[in-house]
PDB file of C-alpha atoms in Angstrom:
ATOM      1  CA  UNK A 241       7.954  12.030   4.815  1.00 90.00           C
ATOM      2  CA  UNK A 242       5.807  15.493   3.367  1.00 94.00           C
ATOM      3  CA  UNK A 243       4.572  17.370   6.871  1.00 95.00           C
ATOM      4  CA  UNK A 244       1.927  19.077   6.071  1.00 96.00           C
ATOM      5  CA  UNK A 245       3.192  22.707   6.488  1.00 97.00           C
ATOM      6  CA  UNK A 246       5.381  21.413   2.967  1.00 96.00           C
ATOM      7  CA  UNK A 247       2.207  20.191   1.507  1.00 97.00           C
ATOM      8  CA  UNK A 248      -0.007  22.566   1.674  1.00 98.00           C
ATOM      9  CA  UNK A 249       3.123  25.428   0.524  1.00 97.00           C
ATOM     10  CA  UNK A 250       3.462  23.322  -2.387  1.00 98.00           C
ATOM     11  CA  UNK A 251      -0.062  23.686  -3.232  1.00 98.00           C
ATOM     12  CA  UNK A 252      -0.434  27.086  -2.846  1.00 98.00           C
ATOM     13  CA  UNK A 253       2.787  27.620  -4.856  1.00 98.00           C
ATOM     14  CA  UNK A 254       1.610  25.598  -7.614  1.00 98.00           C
ATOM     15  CA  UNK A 255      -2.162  27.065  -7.770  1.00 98.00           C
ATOM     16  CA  UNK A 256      -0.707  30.622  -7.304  1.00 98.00           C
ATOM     17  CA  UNK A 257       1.655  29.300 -10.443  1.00 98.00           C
ATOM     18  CA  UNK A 258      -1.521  27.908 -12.069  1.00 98.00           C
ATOM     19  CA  UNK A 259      -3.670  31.499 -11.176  1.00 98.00           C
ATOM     20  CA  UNK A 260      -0.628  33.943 -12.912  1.00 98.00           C
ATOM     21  CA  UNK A 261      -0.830  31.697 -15.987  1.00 98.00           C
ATOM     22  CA  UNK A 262       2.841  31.847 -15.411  1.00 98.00           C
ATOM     23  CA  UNK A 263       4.527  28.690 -17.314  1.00 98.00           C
ATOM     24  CA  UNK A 264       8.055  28.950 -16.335  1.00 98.00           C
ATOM     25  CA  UNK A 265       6.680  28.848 -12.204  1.00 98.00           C
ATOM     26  CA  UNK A 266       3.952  26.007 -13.193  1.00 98.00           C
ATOM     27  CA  UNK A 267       6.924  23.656 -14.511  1.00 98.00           C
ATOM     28  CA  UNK A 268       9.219  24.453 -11.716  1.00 98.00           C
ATOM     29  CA  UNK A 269       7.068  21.871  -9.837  1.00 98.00           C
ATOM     30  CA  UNK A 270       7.970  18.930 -11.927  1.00 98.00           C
ATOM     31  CA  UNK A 271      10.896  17.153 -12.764  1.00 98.00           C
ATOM     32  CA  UNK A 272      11.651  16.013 -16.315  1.00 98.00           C
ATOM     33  CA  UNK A 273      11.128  12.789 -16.749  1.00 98.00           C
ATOM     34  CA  UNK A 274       7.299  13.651 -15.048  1.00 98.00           C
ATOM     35  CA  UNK A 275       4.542  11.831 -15.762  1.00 98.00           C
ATOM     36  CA  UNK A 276       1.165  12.906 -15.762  1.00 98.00           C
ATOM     37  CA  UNK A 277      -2.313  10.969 -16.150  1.00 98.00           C
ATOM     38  CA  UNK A 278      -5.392  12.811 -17.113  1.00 97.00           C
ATOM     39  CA  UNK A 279      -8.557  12.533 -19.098  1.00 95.00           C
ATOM     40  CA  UNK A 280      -8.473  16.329 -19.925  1.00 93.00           C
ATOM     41  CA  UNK A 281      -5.135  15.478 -21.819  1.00 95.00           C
ATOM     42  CA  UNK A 282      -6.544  12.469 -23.345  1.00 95.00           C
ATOM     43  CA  UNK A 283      -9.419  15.363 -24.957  1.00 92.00           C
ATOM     44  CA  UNK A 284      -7.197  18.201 -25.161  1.00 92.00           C
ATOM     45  CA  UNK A 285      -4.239  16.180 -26.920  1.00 94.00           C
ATOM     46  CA  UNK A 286      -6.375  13.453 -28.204  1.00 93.00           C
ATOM     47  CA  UNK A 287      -4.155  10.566 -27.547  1.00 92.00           C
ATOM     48  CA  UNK A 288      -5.612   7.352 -25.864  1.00 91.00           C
ATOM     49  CA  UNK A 289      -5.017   7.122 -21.849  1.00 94.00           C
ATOM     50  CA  UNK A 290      -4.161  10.294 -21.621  1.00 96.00           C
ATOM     51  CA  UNK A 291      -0.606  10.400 -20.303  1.00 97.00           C
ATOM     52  CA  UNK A 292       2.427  12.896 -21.198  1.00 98.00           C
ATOM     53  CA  UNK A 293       5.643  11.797 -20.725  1.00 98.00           C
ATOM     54  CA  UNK A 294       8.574  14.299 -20.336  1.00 98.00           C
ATOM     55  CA  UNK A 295       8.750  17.817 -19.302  1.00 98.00           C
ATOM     56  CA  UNK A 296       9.176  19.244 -22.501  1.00 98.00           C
ATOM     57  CA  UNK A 297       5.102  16.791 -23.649  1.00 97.00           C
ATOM     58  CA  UNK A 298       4.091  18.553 -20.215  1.00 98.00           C
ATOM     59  CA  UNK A 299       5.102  21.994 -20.754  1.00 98.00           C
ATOM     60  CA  UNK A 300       3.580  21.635 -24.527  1.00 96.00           C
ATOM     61  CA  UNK A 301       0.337  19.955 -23.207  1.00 97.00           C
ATOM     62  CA  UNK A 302       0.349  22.961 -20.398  1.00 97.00           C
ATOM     63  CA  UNK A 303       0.777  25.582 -22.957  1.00 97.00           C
ATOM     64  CA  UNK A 304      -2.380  24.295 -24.585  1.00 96.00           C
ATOM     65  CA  UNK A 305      -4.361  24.071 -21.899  1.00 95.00           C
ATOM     66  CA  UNK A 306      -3.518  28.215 -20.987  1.00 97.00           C
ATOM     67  CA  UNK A 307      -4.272  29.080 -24.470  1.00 96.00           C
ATOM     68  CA  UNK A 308      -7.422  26.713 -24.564  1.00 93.00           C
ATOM     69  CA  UNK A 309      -8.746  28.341 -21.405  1.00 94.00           C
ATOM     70  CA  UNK A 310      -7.763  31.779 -20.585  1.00 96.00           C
ATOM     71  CA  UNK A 311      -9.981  32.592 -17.735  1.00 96.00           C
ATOM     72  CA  UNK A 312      -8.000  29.025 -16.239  1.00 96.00           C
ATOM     73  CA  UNK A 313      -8.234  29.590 -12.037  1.00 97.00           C
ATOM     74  CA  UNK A 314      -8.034  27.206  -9.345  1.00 98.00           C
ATOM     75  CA  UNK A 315      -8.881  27.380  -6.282  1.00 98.00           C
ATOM     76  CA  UNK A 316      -7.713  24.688  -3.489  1.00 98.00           C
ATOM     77  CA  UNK A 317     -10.071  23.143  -1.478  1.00 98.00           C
ATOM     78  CA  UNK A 318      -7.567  20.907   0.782  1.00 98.00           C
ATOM     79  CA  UNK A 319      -4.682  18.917   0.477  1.00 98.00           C
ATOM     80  CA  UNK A 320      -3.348  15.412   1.674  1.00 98.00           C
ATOM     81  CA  UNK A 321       0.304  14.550   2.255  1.00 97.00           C
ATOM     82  CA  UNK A 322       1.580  11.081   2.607  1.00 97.00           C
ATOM     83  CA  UNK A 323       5.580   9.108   2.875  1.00 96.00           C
ATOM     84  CA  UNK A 324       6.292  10.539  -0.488  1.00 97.00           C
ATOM     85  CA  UNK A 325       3.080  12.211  -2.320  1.00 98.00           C
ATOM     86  CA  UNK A 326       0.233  14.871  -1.844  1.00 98.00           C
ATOM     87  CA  UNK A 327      -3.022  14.953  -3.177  1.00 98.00           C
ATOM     88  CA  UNK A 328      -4.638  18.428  -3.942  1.00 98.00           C
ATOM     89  CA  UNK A 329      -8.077  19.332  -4.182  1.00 98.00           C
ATOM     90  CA  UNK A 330      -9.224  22.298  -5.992  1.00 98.00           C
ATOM     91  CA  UNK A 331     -11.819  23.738  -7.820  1.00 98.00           C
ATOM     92  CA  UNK A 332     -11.858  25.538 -11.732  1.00 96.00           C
ATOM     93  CA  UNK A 333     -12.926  28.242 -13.100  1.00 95.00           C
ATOM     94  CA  UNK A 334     -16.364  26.536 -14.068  1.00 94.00           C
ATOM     95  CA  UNK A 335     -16.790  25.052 -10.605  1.00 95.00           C
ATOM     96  CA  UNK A 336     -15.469  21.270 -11.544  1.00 95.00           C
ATOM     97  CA  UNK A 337     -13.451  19.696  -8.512  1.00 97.00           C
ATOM     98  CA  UNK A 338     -10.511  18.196  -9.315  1.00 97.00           C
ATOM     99  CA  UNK A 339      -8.248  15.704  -7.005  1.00 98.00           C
ATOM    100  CA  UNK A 340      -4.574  15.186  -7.973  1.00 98.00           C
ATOM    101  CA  UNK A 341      -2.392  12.432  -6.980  1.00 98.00           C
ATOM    102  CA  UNK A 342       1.319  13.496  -7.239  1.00 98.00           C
ATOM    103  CA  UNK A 343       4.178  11.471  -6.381  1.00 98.00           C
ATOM    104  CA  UNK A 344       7.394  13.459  -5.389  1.00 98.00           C
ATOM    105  CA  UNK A 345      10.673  12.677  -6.058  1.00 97.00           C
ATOM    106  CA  UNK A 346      13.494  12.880  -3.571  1.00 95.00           C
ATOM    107  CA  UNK A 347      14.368  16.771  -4.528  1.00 94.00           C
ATOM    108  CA  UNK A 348      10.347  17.768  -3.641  1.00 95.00           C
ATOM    109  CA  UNK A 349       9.075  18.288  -7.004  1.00 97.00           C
ATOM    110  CA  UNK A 350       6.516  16.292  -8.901  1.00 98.00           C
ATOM    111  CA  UNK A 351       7.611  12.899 -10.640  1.00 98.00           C
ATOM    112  CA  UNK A 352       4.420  12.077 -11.609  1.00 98.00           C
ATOM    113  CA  UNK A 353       0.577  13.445 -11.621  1.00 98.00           C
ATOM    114  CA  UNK A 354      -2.514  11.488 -11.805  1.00 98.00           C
ATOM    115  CA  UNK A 355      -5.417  13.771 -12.470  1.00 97.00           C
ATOM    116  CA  UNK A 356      -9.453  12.898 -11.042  1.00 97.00           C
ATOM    117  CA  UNK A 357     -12.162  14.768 -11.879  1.00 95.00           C
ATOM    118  CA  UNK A 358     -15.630  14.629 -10.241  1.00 93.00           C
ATOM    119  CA  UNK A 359     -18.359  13.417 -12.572  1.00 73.00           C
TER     120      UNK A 359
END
């Protein structure tokens, strides 16, 4: 089971990751057969449901997204843990919240991401 003192360290670790624009720290969090869900990579990449498959997609979609939007911050809000996930809640640059679901695997770091974004 997450405790929550490894919940919210992981989320400060990966929005601190997010905040440097650092790539190599952001995909430390995932593992490489990661999934992730979102309807800003369903825009960004234009591909129907949105989902990247692979480390190597993610890190490409990522790379986009930092060049895309260079003033990129986020700023957590709170964070959930659960048996075998967390779900973080931040806030952008532009003031959109954002929840994500991510499922860990056994090692702690991200198997799979899907992304929510207040309307």
């Amino acid at each position: 089971m997450v405790t929550k003192e490894e919940a919210w360290k992981l989320a400060e670790e990966w929005a601190a990751a997010w905040n440097a624009h650092d790539l190599e720290r952001i995909m430390a969090h995932y593992e490489e057969g990661v999934e992730l869900t979102s309807p800003v990579a369903a825009q960004l990449l234009g591909i129907a449901g949105g989902k990247v498959a692979g480390k190597a997609n993610l890190r490409a979609y990522f790379q986009k997204g930092l060049t895309a939007y260079p003033e990129l911050q986020f700023r957590l809000e709170d964070v959930f843990w659960g048996v075998s996930s967390v779900v973080l809640v931040y806030k952008n640059q532009k003031g959109t919240r954002t929840a994500e679901f991510m499922e860990l695997s056994a090692g702690g770091k991200v198997a799979r991401v899907v992304a929510n974004y207040d309307a």
